[in-house]
Short mmCIF file of C-alpha atoms in Angstrom, two decimals:
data_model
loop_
_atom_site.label_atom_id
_atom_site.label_comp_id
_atom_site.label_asym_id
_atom_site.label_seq_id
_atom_site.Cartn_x
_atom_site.Cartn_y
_atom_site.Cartn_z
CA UNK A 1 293.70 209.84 138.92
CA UNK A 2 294.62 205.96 138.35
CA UNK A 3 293.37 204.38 141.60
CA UNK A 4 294.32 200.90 141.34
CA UNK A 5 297.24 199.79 139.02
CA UNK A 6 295.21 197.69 137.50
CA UNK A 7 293.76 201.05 136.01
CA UNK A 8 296.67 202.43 135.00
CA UNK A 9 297.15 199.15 132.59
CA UNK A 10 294.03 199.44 131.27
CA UNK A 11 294.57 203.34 130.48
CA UNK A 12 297.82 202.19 128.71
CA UNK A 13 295.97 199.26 126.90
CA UNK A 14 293.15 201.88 125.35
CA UNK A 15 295.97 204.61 124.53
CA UNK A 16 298.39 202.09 122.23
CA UNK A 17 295.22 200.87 121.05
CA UNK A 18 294.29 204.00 120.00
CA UNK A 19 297.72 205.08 118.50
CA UNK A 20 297.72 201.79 116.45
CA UNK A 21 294.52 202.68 114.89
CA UNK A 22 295.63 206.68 114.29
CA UNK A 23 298.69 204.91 112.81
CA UNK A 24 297.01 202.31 110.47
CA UNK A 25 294.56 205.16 109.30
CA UNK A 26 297.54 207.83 108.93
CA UNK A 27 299.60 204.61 107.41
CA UNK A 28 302.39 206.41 109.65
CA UNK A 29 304.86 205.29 112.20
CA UNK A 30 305.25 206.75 115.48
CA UNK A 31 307.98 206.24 117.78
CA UNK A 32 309.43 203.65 115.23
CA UNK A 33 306.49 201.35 115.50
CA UNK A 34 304.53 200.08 113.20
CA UNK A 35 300.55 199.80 113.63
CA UNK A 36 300.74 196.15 114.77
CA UNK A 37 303.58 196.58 117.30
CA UNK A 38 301.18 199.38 118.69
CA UNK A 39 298.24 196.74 118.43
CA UNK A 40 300.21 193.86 119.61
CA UNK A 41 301.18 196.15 122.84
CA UNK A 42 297.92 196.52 123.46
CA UNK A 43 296.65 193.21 123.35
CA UNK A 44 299.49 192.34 125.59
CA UNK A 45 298.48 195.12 128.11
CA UNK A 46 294.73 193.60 128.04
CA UNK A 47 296.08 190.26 128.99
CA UNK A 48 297.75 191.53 131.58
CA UNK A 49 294.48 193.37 132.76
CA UNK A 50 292.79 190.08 132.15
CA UNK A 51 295.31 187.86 134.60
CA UNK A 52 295.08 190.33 137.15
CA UNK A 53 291.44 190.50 137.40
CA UNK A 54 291.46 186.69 137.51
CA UNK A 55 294.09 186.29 140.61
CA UNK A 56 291.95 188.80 142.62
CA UNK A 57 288.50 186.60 141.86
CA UNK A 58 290.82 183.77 143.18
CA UNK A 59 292.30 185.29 146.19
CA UNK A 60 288.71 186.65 146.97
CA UNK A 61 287.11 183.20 146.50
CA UNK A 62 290.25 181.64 148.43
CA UNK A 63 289.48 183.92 151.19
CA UNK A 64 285.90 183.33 151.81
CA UNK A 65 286.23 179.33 151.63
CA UNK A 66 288.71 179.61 154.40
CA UNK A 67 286.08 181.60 156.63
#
């Protein structure tokens, strides 16, 4: 069960990761993507991942200056 949605962006990161590499070692196309739109998906779903992570260390570290 995805508990934060920050998990649920990281699940989709891994899966079109792993689809891009079943698709560059197949040398196949699935859903009309190549492997690097499945790669390039996935490195944008990693940033993503990455800039939330880093606005909840700020918001936490906002938080505790202000106490």
């Amino acid at each position: 069960m995805v508990a934060r949605w920050g998990d649920l962006n990281r699940y989709l990161a891994f899966a079109s990761l792993l689809v891009g590499i079943v698709t560059a070692a197949l040398d196949r196309t699935f859903g009309g993507f190549a492997p690097v739109h499945w790669f390039l998906l996935a490195i944008f779903a990693f940033l993503i991942v990455i800039c939330t992570e880093v606005v909840q260390l700020r918001l936490f570290f906002e938080s505790r200056q202000e106490k």
